[in-house]
Short mmCIF file of C-alpha atoms in Angstrom, two decimals:
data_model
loop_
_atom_site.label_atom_id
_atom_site.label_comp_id
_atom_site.label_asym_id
_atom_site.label_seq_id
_atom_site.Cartn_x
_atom_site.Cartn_y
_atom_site.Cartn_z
CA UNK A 1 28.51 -153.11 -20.72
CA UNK A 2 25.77 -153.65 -17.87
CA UNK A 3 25.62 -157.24 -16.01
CA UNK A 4 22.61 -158.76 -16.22
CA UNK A 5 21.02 -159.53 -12.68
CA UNK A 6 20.66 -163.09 -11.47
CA UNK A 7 18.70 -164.88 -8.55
CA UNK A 8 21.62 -164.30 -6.41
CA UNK A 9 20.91 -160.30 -6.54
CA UNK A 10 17.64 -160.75 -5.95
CA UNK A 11 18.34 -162.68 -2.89
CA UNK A 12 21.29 -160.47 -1.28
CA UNK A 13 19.30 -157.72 -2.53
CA UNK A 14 15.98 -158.99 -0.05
CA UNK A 15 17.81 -160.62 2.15
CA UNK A 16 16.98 -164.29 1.67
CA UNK A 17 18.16 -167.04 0.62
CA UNK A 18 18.42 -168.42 -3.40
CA UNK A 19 15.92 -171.11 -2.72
CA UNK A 20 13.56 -168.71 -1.08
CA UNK A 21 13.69 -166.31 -4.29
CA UNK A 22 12.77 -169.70 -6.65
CA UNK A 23 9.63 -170.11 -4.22
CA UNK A 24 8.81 -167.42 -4.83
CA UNK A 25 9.31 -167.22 -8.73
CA UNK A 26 7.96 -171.14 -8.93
CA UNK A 27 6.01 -171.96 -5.90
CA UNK A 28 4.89 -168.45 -4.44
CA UNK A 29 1.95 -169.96 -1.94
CA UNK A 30 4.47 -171.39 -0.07
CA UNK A 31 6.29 -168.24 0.81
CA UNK A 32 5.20 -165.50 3.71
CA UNK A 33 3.21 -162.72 1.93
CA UNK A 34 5.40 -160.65 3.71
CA UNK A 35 8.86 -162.40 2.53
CA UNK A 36 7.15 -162.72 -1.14
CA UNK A 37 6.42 -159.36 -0.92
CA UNK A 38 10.07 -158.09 -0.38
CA UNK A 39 11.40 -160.17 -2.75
CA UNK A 40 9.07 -159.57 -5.53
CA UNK A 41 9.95 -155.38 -4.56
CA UNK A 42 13.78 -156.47 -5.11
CA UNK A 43 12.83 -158.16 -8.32
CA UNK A 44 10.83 -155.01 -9.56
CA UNK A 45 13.42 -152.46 -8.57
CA UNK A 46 16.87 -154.81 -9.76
CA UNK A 47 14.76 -155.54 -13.12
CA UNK A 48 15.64 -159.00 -13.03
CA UNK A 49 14.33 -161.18 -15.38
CA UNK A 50 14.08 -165.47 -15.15
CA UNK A 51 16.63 -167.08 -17.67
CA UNK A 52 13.80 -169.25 -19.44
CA UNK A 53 16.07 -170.96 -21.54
CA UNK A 54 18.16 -172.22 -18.61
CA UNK A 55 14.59 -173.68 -16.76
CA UNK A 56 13.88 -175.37 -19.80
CA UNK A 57 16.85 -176.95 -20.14
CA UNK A 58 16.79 -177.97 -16.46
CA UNK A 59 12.92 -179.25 -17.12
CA UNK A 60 14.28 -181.17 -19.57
CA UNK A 61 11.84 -179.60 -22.28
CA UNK A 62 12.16 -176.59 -24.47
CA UNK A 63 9.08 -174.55 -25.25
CA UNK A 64 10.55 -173.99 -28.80
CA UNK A 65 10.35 -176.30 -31.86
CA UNK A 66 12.54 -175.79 -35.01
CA UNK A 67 11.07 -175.24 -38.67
CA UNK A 68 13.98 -175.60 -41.58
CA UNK A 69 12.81 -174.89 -45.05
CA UNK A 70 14.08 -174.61 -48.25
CA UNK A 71 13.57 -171.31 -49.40
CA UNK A 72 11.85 -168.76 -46.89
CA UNK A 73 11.79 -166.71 -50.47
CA UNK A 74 9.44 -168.91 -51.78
CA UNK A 75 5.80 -167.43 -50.24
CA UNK A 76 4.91 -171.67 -50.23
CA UNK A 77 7.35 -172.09 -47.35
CA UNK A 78 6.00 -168.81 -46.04
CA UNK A 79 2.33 -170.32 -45.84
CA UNK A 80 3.82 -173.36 -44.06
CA UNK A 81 5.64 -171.51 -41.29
CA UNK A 82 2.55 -169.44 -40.58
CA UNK A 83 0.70 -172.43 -40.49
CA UNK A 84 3.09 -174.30 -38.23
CA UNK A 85 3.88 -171.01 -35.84
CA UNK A 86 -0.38 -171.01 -35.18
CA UNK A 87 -0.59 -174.47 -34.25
CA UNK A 88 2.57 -174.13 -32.02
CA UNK A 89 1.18 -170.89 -30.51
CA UNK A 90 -1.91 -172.61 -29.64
CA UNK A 91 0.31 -175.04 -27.39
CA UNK A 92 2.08 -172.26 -25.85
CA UNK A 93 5.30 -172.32 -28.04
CA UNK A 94 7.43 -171.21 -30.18
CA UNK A 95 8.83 -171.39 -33.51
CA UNK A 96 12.52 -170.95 -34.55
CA UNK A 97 12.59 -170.73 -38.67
CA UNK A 98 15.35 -171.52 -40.38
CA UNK A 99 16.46 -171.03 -44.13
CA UNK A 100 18.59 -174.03 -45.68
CA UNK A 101 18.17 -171.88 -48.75
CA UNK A 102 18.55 -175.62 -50.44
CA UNK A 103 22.21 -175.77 -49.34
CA UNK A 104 22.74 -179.25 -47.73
CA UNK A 105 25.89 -177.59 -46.00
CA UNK A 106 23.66 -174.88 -44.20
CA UNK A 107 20.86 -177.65 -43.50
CA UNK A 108 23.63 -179.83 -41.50
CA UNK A 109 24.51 -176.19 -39.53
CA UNK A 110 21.27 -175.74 -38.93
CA UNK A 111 20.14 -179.07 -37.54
CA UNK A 112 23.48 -178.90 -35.54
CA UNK A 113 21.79 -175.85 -34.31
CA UNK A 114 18.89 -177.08 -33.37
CA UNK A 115 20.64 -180.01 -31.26
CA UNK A 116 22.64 -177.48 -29.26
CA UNK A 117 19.76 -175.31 -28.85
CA UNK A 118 17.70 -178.73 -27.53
CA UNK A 119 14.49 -177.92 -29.14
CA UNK A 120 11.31 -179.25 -28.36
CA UNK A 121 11.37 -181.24 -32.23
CA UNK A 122 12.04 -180.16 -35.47
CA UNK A 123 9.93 -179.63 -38.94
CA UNK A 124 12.12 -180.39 -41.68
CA UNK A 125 12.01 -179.94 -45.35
CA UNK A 126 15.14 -181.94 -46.34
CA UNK A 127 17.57 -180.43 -48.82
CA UNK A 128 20.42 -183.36 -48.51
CA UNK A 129 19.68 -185.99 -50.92
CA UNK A 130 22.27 -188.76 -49.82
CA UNK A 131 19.82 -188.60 -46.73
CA UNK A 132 23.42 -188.19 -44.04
CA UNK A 133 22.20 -185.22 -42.31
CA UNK A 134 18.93 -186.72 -41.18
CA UNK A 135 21.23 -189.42 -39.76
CA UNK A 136 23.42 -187.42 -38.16
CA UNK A 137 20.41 -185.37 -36.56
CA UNK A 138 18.58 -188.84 -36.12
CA UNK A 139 21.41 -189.51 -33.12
CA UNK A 140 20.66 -186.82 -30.67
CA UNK A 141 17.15 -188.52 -30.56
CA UNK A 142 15.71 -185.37 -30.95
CA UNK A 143 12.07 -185.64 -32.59
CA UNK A 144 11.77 -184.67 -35.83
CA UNK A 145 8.95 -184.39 -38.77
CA UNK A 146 9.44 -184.17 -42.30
CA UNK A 147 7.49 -181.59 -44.54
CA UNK A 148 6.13 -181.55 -47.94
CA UNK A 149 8.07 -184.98 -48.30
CA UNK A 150 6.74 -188.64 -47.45
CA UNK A 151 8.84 -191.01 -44.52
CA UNK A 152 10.16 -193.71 -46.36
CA UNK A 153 10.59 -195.85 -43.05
CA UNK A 154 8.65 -196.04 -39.95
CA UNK A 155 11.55 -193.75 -37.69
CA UNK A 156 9.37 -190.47 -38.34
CA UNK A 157 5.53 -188.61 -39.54
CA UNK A 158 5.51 -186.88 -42.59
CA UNK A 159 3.12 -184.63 -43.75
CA UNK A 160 3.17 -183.57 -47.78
CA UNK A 161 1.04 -183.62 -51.26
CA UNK A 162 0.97 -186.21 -53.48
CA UNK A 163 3.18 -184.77 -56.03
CA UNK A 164 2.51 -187.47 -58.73
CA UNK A 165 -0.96 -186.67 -58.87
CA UNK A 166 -0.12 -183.15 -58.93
CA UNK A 167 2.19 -183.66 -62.06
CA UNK A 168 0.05 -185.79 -63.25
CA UNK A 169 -3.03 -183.00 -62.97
CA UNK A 170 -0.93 -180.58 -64.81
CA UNK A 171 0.09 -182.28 -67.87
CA UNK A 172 -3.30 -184.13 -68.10
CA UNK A 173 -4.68 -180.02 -68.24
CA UNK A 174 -2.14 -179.54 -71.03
CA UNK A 175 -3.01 -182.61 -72.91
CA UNK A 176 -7.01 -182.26 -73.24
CA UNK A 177 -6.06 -178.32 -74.41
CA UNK A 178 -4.40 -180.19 -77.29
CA UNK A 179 -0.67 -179.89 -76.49
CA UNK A 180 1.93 -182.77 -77.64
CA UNK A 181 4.75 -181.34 -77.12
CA UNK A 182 5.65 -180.05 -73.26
CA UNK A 183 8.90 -178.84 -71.39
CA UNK A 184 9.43 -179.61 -68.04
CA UNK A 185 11.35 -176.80 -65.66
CA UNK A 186 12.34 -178.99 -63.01
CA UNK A 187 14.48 -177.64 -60.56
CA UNK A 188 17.06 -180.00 -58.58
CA UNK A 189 16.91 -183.43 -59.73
CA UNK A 190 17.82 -184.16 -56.48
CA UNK A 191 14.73 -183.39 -54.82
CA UNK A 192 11.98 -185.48 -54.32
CA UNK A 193 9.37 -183.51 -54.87
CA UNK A 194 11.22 -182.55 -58.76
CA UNK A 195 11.12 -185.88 -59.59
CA UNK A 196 7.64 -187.16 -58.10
CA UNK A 197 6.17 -183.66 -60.09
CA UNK A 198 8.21 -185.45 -63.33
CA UNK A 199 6.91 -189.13 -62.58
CA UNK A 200 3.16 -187.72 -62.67
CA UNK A 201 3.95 -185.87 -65.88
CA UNK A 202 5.06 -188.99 -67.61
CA UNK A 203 1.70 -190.97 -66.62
CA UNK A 204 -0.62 -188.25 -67.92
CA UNK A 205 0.99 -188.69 -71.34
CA UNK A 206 1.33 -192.37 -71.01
CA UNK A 207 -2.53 -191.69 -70.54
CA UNK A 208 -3.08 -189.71 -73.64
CA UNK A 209 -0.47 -192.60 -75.48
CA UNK A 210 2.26 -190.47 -75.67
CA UNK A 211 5.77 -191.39 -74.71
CA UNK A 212 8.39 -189.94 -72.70
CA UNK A 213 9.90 -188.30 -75.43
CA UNK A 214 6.86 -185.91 -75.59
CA UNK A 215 8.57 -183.95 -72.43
CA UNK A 216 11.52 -181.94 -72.81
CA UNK A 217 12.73 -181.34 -69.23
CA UNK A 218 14.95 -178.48 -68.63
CA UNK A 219 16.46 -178.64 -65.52
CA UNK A 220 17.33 -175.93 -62.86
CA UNK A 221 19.76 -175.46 -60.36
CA UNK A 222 17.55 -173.72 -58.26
CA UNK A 223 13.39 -173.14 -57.66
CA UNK A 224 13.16 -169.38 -57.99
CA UNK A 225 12.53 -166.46 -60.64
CA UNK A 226 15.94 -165.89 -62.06
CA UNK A 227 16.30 -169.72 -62.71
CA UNK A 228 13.01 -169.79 -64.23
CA UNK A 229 14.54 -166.92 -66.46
CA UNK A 230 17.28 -168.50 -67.63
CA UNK A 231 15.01 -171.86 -67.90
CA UNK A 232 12.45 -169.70 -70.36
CA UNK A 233 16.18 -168.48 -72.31
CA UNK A 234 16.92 -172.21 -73.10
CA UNK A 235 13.40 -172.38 -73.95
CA UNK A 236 13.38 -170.22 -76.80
CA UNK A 237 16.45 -171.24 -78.63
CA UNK A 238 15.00 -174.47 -79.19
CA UNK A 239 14.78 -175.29 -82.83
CA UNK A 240 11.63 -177.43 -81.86
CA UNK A 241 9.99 -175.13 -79.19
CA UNK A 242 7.38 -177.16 -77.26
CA UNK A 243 4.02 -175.36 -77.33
CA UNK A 244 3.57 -175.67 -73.49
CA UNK A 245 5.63 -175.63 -70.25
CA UNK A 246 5.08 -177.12 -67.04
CA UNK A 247 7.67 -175.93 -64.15
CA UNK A 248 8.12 -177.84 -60.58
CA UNK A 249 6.98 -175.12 -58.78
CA UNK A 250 5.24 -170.90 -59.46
CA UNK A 251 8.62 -168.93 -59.22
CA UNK A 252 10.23 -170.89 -62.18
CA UNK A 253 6.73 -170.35 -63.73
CA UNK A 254 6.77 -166.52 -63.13
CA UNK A 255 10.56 -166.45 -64.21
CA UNK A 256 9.49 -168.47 -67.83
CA UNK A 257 6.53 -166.09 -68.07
CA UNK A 258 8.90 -163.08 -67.59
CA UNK A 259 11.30 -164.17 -70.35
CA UNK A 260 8.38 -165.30 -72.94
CA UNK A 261 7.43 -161.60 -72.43
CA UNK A 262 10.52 -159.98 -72.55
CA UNK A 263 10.51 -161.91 -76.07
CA UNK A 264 7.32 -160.86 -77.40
CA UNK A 265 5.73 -164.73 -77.20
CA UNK A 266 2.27 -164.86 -76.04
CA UNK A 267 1.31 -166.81 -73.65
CA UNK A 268 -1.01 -168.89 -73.68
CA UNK A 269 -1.46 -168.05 -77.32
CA UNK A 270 2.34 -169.10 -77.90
CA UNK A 271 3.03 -171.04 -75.19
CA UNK A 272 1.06 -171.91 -72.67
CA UNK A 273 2.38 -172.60 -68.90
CA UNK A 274 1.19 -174.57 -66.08
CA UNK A 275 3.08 -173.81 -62.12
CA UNK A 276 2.96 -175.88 -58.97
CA UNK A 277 1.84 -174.31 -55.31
CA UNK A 278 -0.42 -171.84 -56.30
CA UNK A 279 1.26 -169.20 -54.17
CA UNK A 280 -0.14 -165.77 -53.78
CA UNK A 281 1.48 -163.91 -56.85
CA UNK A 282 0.33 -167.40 -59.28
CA UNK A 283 -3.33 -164.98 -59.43
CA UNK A 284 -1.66 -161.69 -59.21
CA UNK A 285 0.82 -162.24 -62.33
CA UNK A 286 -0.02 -160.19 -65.45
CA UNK A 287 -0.94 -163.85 -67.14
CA UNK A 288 -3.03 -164.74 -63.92
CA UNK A 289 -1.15 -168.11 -63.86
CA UNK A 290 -2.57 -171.72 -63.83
CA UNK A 291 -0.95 -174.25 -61.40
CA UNK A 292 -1.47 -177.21 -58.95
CA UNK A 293 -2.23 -175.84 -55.27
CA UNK A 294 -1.01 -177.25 -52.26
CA UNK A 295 -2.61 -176.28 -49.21
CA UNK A 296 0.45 -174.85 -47.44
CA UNK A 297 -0.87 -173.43 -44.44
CA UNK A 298 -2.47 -176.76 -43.64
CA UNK A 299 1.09 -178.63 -43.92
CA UNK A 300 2.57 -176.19 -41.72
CA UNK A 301 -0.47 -176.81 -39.08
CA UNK A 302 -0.60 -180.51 -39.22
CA UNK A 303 2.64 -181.39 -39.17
CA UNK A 304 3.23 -178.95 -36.03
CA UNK A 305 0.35 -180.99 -34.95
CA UNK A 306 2.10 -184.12 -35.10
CA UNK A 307 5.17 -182.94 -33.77
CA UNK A 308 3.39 -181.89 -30.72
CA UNK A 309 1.61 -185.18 -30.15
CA UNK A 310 5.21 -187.35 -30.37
CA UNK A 311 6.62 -184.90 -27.78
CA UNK A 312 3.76 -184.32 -25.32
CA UNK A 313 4.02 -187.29 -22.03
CA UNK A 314 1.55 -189.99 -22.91
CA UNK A 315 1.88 -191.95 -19.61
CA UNK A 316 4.44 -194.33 -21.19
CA UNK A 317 2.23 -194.63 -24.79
CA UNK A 318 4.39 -195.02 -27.64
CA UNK A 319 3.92 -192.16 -30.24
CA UNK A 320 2.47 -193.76 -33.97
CA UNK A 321 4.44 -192.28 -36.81
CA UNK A 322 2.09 -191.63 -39.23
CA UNK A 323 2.28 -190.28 -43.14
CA UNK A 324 -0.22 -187.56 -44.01
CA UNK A 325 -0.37 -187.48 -47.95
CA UNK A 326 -2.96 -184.26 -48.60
CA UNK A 327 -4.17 -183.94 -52.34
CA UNK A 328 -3.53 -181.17 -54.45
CA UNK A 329 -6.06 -179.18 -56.93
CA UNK A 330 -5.15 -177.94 -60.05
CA UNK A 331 -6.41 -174.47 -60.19
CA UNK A 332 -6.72 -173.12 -64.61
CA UNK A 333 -5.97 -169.58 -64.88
CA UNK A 334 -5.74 -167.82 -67.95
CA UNK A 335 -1.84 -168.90 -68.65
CA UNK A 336 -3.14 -172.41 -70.15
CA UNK A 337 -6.06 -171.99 -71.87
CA UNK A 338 -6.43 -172.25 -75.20
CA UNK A 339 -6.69 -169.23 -77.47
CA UNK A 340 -10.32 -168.43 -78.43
#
């Protein structure tokens, strides 16, 4: 297996010394054109190539920043890495994704990652409920935003939706189209963003005078297709079927709409069904499906954006946290509305 070739090559290789090659990598006007010129010929013909990782680390400051998501199968987290990897390209770096594939176990490797690698800051998504891994992380003062989930102390920005108002925009839909009775497909009770979606469910009906009872949540273990499957499975051996379903995000959606269809129920006719995100395939589904968007490329952007302001020198200015709630739109496709 071939060596690479270091600064110390270069050097024997030209005839000068290591400090002379790092001029003239770094600092070429104050070299000799005639020394530069030998040493950048040794350079070309050895094929050497500057370790950037190791001047970064001896700058101090990485040109990379971390991005760890839940589910890089979902095309919402998709939207909010290509939103983040634009803004971070803009400022000359880079953008290290990560999958915690909602396992707090892999997020903890991860940010452990991340800490080794000494990244410029991190965009995180949290997965770890009890909140330890964020502490753990917290200690390596590494700088660190949280996405599509709100601070709840001053230590960090956050950017994310209010997902109360977007629960409460999708059972409000279902309500006015006459529905009473409504299933919730939650996901994770664990997650914040599962139970802020549930919160905003149970205001619209306490809107309409309904109580809690008039939700039936089913929950998930997981926020993709095969859970929203095996959600829509449950669904139809209930002896009371609700006549409407709202799920915590569009791949449970997609999955219920798959197994309503697989059953001969119509939808909306039968049931009708109401997703959160609005991701790509919500439009492209054969029921074109209704659900709450979120503006994911804009997270990804902004809170990129933020990351980049705590970590840039400010001549000694302390970096503002600062909370960036955006609001979401509910978006009616042909999934929810009523039969004509």
């Amino acid at each position: 297996m071939a060596q690479s070739v270091g600064i110390k090559d270069v050097a024997r290789a030209a005839g000068v010394s290591v400090g002379t090659v790092s001029n003239v990598i770094n600092r070429p006007d104050t070299v000799a054109s005639e020394t530069r010129a030998r040493v950048l010929s040794a350079i070309d013909r050895l094929g050497y190539v500057r370790s950037e990782s190791a001047r970064q680390l001896r700058a101090g400051r990485s040109r990379i920043m971390g991005l760890l998501v839940l589910d890089m199968g979902n095309p919402f987290f998709v939207d909010v890495a290509r939103g983040a990897e634009r803004a971070a390209r803009e400022a000359g770096l880079g953008v290290m994704v990560c999958n915690s594939a909602q396992s707090a176990s892999e997020e903890a490797e991860y940010l452990s990652l991340f800490a080794e690698q000494r990244v410029r800051g991190v965009l995180l998504t949290p997965t770890d409920a009890s909140g330890r891994n964020i502490g753990t992380f917290r200690r390596h003062g590494i700088p660190f935003v949280l996405v599509d989930r709100v601070a709840e102390g001053a230590a960090e920005c956050s950017v994310s939706v209010d997902d109360v108002a977007g629960g409460a925009l999708a059972v409000r839909h279902l309500v006015d189209a006459g529905h009473r009775a409504i299933a919730y497909v939650s996901g994770p009770p664990g997650l914040n963003q599962v139970r802020d979606r549930r919160t905003g469910a149970l205001h619209a009906l306490a809107e309409a005078g309904l109580g809690p009872d008039a939700l039936r949540e089913l929950p998930t273990e997981r926020l993709d297709v095969a859970a929203g499957r095996d959600a829509g499975a449950r669904l139809l051996g209930l002896a009371d079927r609700p006549t409407a379903v709202f799920c915590a995000n569009d791949l449970l959606a997609l999955g219920v709409l798959q197994a309503m269809y697989a059953a001969g129920v119509g939808v909306p006719d039968d049931l009708a069904i109401v997703g959160y995100d609005d991701i790509e395939f919500a439009a492209a589904a054969a029921v074109p499906l209704t659900s709450v968007r979120q503006p994911a490329v804009t997270i990804g952007a902004l809170a990129a954006e933020l990351l980049l302001e705590e970590t840039e020198e400010r001549g000694g200015q302390p970096h503002e946290h600062r909370r960036v709630v955006l609001q979401p739109e509910l978006v009616v496709r042909r999934s929810s509305l009523p039969g004509r």
